[in-house]
N, CA, C and O atoms as a DFTB+ gen file, in Angstrom:
380 C
 N C O
     1  1       0.845      -1.177       0.000
     2  2       0.000       0.000       0.000
     3  2       0.892       1.243       0.000
     4  3       1.917       1.303       0.680
     5  1       0.477       2.202      -0.766
     6  2       1.267       3.430      -0.780
     7  2       0.826       4.355       0.353
     8  3      -0.204       4.138       0.992
     9  1       1.625       5.383       0.584
    10  2       1.388       6.318       1.700
    11  2       0.019       6.987       1.617
    12  3      -0.649       7.152       2.637
    13  1      -0.404       7.371       0.418
    14  2      -1.708       8.024       0.240
    15  2      -2.836       7.103       0.654
    16  3      -3.792       7.527       1.303
    17  1      -2.720       5.843       0.277
    18  2      -3.732       4.846       0.625
    19  2      -3.801       4.662       2.145
    20  3      -4.882       4.659       2.732
    21  1      -2.639       4.509       2.764
    22  2      -2.591       4.353       4.218
    23  2      -3.250       5.527       4.924
    24  3      -4.078       5.350       5.818
    25  1      -2.871       6.720       4.510
    26  2      -3.408       7.919       5.156
    27  2      -4.913       8.043       4.970
    28  3      -5.609       8.494       5.880
    29  1      -5.425       7.655       3.815
    30  2      -6.870       7.733       3.562
    31  2      -7.645       6.814       4.501
    32  3      -8.675       7.209       5.047
    33  1      -7.157       5.599       4.690
    34  2      -7.849       4.661       5.580
    35  2      -7.727       5.095       7.041
    36  3      -8.668       4.921       7.814
    37  1      -6.601       5.647       7.419
    38  2      -6.440       6.136       8.787
    39  2      -7.322       7.362       9.027
    40  3      -7.915       7.500      10.097
    41  1      -7.410       8.240       8.049
    42  2      -8.251       9.433       8.182
    43  2      -9.722       9.055       8.261
    44  3     -10.477       9.662       9.021
    45  1     -10.134       8.065       7.490
    46  2     -11.541       7.644       7.534
    47  2     -11.900       7.077       8.899
    48  3     -12.999       7.314       9.400
    49  1     -10.991       6.337       9.497
    50  2     -11.240       5.822      10.848
    51  2     -11.453       6.980      11.817
    52  3     -12.403       6.963      12.599
    53  1     -10.595       7.968      11.774
    54  2     -10.720       9.127      12.671
    55  2     -12.051       9.832      12.442
    56  3     -12.704      10.239      13.403
    57  1     -12.465       9.983      11.182
    58  2     -13.752      10.649      10.884
    59  2     -14.938       9.879      11.437
    60  3     -15.889      10.482      11.933
    61  1     -14.896       8.557      11.358
    62  2     -16.062       7.748      11.724
    63  2     -16.255       7.562      13.221
    64  3     -17.394       7.512      13.684
    65  1     -15.175       7.458      13.993
    66  2     -15.341       7.157      15.419
    67  2     -15.671       8.422      16.204
    68  3     -15.133       9.499      15.949
    69  1     -16.561       8.253      17.151
    70  2     -16.975       9.364      17.994
    71  2     -16.956       8.970      19.451
    72  3     -16.543       7.861      19.790
    73  1     -17.399       9.868      20.324
    74  2     -17.446       9.566      21.760
    75  2     -18.195       8.262      22.005
    76  3     -19.239       8.004      21.406
    77  1     -17.648       7.458      22.886
    78  2     -18.261       6.183      23.224
    79  2     -17.721       5.020      22.411
    80  3     -17.891       3.863      22.796
    81  1     -17.075       5.311      21.296
    82  2     -16.479       4.244      20.496
    83  2     -15.150       3.864      21.137
    84  3     -14.440       4.741      21.629
    85  1     -14.790       2.564      21.145
    86  2     -13.534       2.162      21.806
    87  2     -12.259       2.744      21.182
    88  3     -11.206       2.722      21.820
    89  1     -12.331       3.261      19.954
    90  2     -11.148       3.841      19.325
    91  2     -11.176       5.368      19.288
    92  3     -10.331       5.989      18.643
    93  1     -12.136       5.971      19.972
    94  2     -12.233       7.425      19.980
    95  2     -10.971       8.024      20.584
    96  3     -10.592       7.692      21.708
    97  1     -10.326       8.904      19.836
    98  2      -9.106       9.612      20.228
    99  2      -7.933       8.667      20.517
   100  3      -7.062       8.982      21.328
   101  1      -7.917       7.511      19.850
   102  2      -6.817       6.551      19.963
   103  2      -6.022       6.602      18.660
   104  3      -6.604       6.514      17.579
   105  1      -4.710       6.741      18.750
   106  2      -3.872       6.712      17.553
   107  2      -3.839       5.298      16.996
   108  3      -3.541       4.343      17.714
   109  1      -4.148       5.173      15.708
   110  2      -4.180       3.867      15.054
   111  2      -3.482       3.968      13.698
   112  3      -3.703       4.911      12.938
   113  1      -2.645       2.989      13.414
   114  2      -1.903       2.933      12.165
   115  2      -2.372       1.723      11.368
   116  3      -2.368       0.601      11.876
   117  1      -2.771       1.944      10.137
   118  2      -3.214       0.848       9.281
   119  2      -2.046      -0.086       8.990
   120  3      -0.981       0.353       8.556
   121  1      -2.259      -1.400       9.238
   122  2      -1.203      -2.374       8.935
   123  2      -1.664      -3.409       7.911
   124  3      -0.829      -4.093       7.319
   125  1      -2.969      -3.538       7.690
   126  2      -3.470      -4.501       6.700
   127  2      -4.936      -4.200       6.416
   128  3      -5.628      -3.545       7.195
   129  1      -5.383      -4.708       5.259
   130  2      -6.811      -4.602       4.971
   131  2      -7.227      -5.741       4.062
   132  3      -6.407      -6.307       3.338
   133  1      -8.515      -6.072       4.107
   134  2      -9.080      -7.064       3.193
   135  2      -9.614      -6.318       1.985
   136  3     -10.331      -5.327       2.127
   137  1      -9.275      -6.781       0.825
   138  2      -9.694      -6.094      -0.390
   139  2     -11.091      -6.500      -0.840
   140  3     -11.673      -5.837      -1.699
   141  1     -11.643      -7.574      -0.280
   142  2     -13.001      -7.993      -0.639
   143  2     -14.045      -7.398       0.299
   144  3     -15.244      -7.573       0.082
   145  1     -13.605      -6.704       1.328
   146  2     -14.491      -6.079       2.317
   147  2     -13.883      -4.745       2.732
   148  3     -12.767      -4.409       2.336
   149  1     -14.609      -4.008       3.513
   150  2     -14.088      -2.752       4.056
   151  2     -13.501      -2.978       5.442
   152  3     -13.638      -2.133       6.327
   153  1     -12.850      -4.114       5.625
   154  2     -12.223      -4.455       6.895
   155  2     -10.758      -4.045       6.869
   156  3     -10.066      -4.221       5.866
   157  1     -10.300      -3.498       7.981
   158  2      -8.921      -3.073       8.094
   159  2      -8.385      -3.473       9.455
   160  3      -9.135      -3.607      10.423
   161  1      -7.078      -3.660       9.514
   162  2      -6.413      -3.989      10.760
   163  2      -5.505      -2.819      11.122
   164  3      -4.652      -2.411      10.334
   165  1      -5.703      -2.286      12.327
   166  2      -4.939      -1.133      12.796
   167  2      -4.110      -1.522      14.009
   168  3      -4.575      -2.238      14.896
   169  1      -2.883      -1.043      14.031
   170  2      -2.021      -1.197      15.193
   171  2      -2.239       0.001      16.104
   172  3      -2.144       1.147      15.664
   173  1      -2.532      -0.263      17.369
   174  2      -2.748       0.806      18.342
   175  2      -1.436       1.089      19.078
   176  3      -0.554       0.232      19.134
   177  1      -1.316       2.259      19.625
   178  2      -0.064       2.709      20.247
   179  2       0.398       1.794      21.382
   180  3       1.596       1.695      21.648
   181  1      -0.537       1.132      22.046
   182  2      -0.167       0.273      23.178
   183  2       0.130      -1.164      22.766
   184  3       0.323      -2.020      23.630
   185  1       0.173      -1.449      21.451
   186  2       0.497      -2.794      20.974
   187  2      -0.702      -3.660      20.649
   188  3      -0.557      -4.723      20.044
   189  1      -1.879      -3.218      21.042
   190  2      -3.079      -3.965      20.659
   191  2      -3.344      -3.742      19.182
   192  3      -2.781      -2.831      18.574
   193  1      -4.196      -4.566      18.608
   194  2      -4.633      -4.358      17.233
   195  2      -6.149      -4.346      17.193
   196  3      -6.814      -5.008      17.990
   197  1      -6.685      -3.583      16.251
   198  2      -8.129      -3.466      16.108
   199  2      -8.523      -3.840      14.682
   200  3      -8.005      -3.287      13.712
   201  1      -9.444      -4.783      14.578
   202  2     -10.039      -5.108      13.285
   203  2     -11.295      -4.240      13.183
   204  3     -12.179      -4.300      14.037
   205  1     -11.353      -3.441      12.132
   206  2     -12.426      -2.455      11.996
   207  2     -13.109      -2.621      10.641
   208  3     -12.448      -2.754       9.611
   209  1     -14.432      -2.612      10.657
   210  2     -15.205      -2.600       9.418
   211  2     -15.684      -1.161       9.194
   212  3     -16.682      -0.726       9.768
   213  1     -14.947      -0.434       8.345
   214  2     -15.308       0.959       8.073
   215  2     -16.629       1.034       7.315
   216  3     -16.959       0.150       6.524
   217  1     -17.375       2.100       7.570
   218  2     -18.653       2.292       6.886
   219  2     -18.526       3.213       5.681
   220  3     -19.397       3.216       4.811
   221  1     -17.461       3.987       5.619
   222  2     -17.221       4.984       4.571
   223  2     -18.325       6.033       4.536
   224  3     -18.682       6.547       3.475
   225  1     -18.853       6.337       5.701
   226  2     -19.847       7.400       5.854
   227  2     -19.215       8.771       5.592
   228  3     -19.898       9.713       5.191
   229  1     -17.915       8.865       5.822
   230  2     -17.127      10.084       5.681
   231  2     -17.535      11.170       6.673
   232  3     -17.329      12.364       6.454
   233  1     -18.121      10.703       7.766
   234  2     -18.425      11.582       8.888
   235  2     -18.582      10.694      10.120
   236  3     -18.589       9.467      10.020
   237  1     -18.706      11.325      11.269
   238  2     -18.820      10.587      12.517
   239  2     -20.090       9.749      12.542
   240  3     -21.175      10.237      12.223
   241  1     -19.949       8.504      12.916
   242  2     -21.101       7.626      13.084
   243  2     -21.872       8.048      14.339
   244  3     -21.261       8.242      15.391
   245  1     -23.192       8.192      14.253
   246  2     -23.962       8.599      15.433
   247  2     -24.066       7.496      16.491
   248  3     -24.273       7.780      17.670
   249  1     -23.922       6.252      16.070
   250  2     -24.013       5.104      16.977
   251  2     -22.597       4.628      17.291
   252  3     -21.864       4.274      16.367
   253  1     -22.182       4.607      18.562
   254  2     -20.809       4.220      18.893
   255  2     -20.487       2.754      18.603
   256  3     -19.339       2.337      18.756
   257  1     -21.477       1.971      18.191
   258  2     -21.198       0.587      17.786
   259  2     -20.562       0.532      16.398
   260  3     -20.071      -0.510      15.964
   261  1     -20.581       1.685      15.705
   262  2     -20.008       1.759      14.363
   263  2     -18.876       2.751      14.332
   264  3     -18.955       3.763      15.029
   265  1     -17.845       2.532      13.583
   266  2     -17.644       1.337      12.781
   267  2     -17.427       0.117      13.681
   268  3     -16.827       0.204      14.752
   269  1     -17.931      -1.010      13.209
   270  2     -17.801      -2.250      13.959
   271  2     -16.321      -2.521      14.213
   272  3     -15.500      -2.456      13.298
   273  1     -15.992      -2.827      15.469
   274  2     -14.597      -2.947      15.873
   275  2     -14.416      -4.112      16.822
   276  3     -15.218      -4.325      17.732
   277  1     -13.352      -4.861      16.598
   278  2     -12.963      -5.932      17.514
   279  2     -11.497      -5.686      17.861
   280  3     -10.655      -5.564      16.972
   281  1     -11.196      -5.613      19.161
   282  2      -9.835      -5.322      19.599
   283  2      -9.204      -6.594      20.160
   284  3      -9.814      -7.329      20.936
   285  1      -7.960      -6.825      19.740
   286  2      -7.178      -7.977      20.187
   287  2      -5.987      -7.467      20.976
   288  3      -5.457      -6.396      20.682
   289  1      -5.562      -8.227      21.977
   290  2      -4.478      -7.803      22.857
   291  2      -3.134      -7.639      22.185
   292  3      -2.273      -6.914      22.683
   293  1      -2.945      -8.306      21.058
   294  2      -1.674      -8.206      20.322
   295  2      -1.892      -8.733      18.906
   296  3      -2.923      -9.336      18.606
   297  1      -0.923      -8.500      18.058
   298  2      -0.984      -9.033      16.704
   299  2      -0.988     -10.556      16.735
   300  3      -1.667     -11.193      15.929
   301  1      -0.241     -11.138      17.651
   302  2      -0.197     -12.592      17.767
   303  2      -1.560     -13.156      18.144
   304  3      -1.967     -14.192      17.619
   305  1      -2.262     -12.493      19.037
   306  2      -3.606     -12.955      19.414
   307  2      -4.549     -12.826      18.227
   308  3      -5.351     -13.725      17.974
   309  1      -4.464     -11.714      17.493
   310  2      -5.299     -11.571      16.294
   311  2      -5.000     -12.696      15.305
   312  3      -5.924     -13.279      14.738
   313  1      -3.710     -13.009      15.090
   314  2      -3.340     -14.081      14.166
   315  2      -3.956     -15.402      14.600
   316  3      -4.444     -16.168      13.769
   317  1      -3.931     -15.669      15.905
   318  2      -4.433     -16.939      16.423
   319  2      -5.949     -17.035      16.387
   320  3      -6.498     -18.117      16.181
   321  1      -6.627     -15.921      16.585
   322  2      -8.090     -15.927      16.673
   323  2      -8.726     -15.308      15.426
   324  3      -9.451     -15.980      14.692
   325  1      -8.452     -14.047      15.197
   326  2      -9.114     -13.313      14.123
   327  2      -8.751     -13.787      12.736
   328  3      -9.626     -13.950      11.886
   329  1      -7.469     -14.011      12.496
   330  2      -7.036     -14.457      11.172
   331  2      -7.585     -15.836      10.857
   332  3      -8.026     -16.086       9.735
   333  1      -7.564     -16.728      11.829
   334  2      -8.121     -18.069      11.611
   335  2      -9.607     -17.988      11.285
   336  3     -10.097     -18.715      10.421
   337  1     -10.318     -17.113      11.969
   338  2     -11.751     -16.952      11.717
   339  2     -11.991     -16.412      10.308
   340  3     -12.862     -16.902       9.589
   341  1     -11.208     -15.393       9.916
   342  2     -11.339     -14.844       8.561
   343  2     -10.978     -15.886       7.512
   344  3     -11.626     -15.976       6.469
   345  1      -9.948     -16.669       7.788
   346  2      -9.539     -17.700       6.846
   347  2     -10.654     -18.727       6.668
   348  3     -10.899     -19.197       5.557
   349  1     -11.321     -19.068       7.751
   350  2     -12.424     -20.031       7.676
   351  2     -13.541     -19.514       6.772
   352  3     -14.214     -20.309       6.116
   353  1     -13.751     -18.195       6.723
   354  2     -14.754     -17.611       5.829
   355  2     -14.435     -17.896       4.370
   356  3     -15.342     -17.972       3.541
   357  1     -13.166     -18.052       4.052
   358  2     -12.735     -18.264       2.674
   359  2     -12.766     -19.736       2.276
   360  3     -12.707     -20.050       1.087
   361  1     -12.854     -20.622       3.227
   362  2     -12.866     -22.058       2.927
   363  2     -14.148     -22.438       2.213
   364  3     -15.192     -21.806       2.372
   365  1     -14.035     -23.475       1.433
   366  2     -15.225     -24.009       0.791
   367  2     -15.073     -25.520       0.713
   368  3     -13.962     -26.051       0.730
   369  1     -16.197     -26.194       0.629
   370  2     -16.216     -27.651       0.568
   371  2     -15.847     -28.088      -0.845
   372  3     -16.526     -27.738      -1.810
   373  1     -14.781     -28.846      -0.956
   374  2     -14.342     -29.306      -2.266
   375  2     -14.848     -30.687      -2.603
   376  3     -14.481     -31.236      -3.642
   377  1     -15.677     -31.265      -1.760
   378  2     -16.221     -32.614      -2.030
   379  2     -17.253     -32.585      -3.117
   380  3     -17.809     -33.625      -3.469
């Protein structure tokens, strides 16, 4: 991803989260995203990671449940739990 792309996804996160959202006023750096969905993985300053489903509203979401966010204690925990879950979504029965 180029710098412009990274900054756009980080800026959209800042625009969407408001008071009451777990990422409100938290510095987050984009480290990965799914290209088939609007899901992104952000590294937080304290080492946690957040999987976020951006809405692309381009303004603050009125409901603090959005953008949908799941926070993991570390990248390793996300790999063990979140990545495996996402990978399972891609599986299909070949029988």
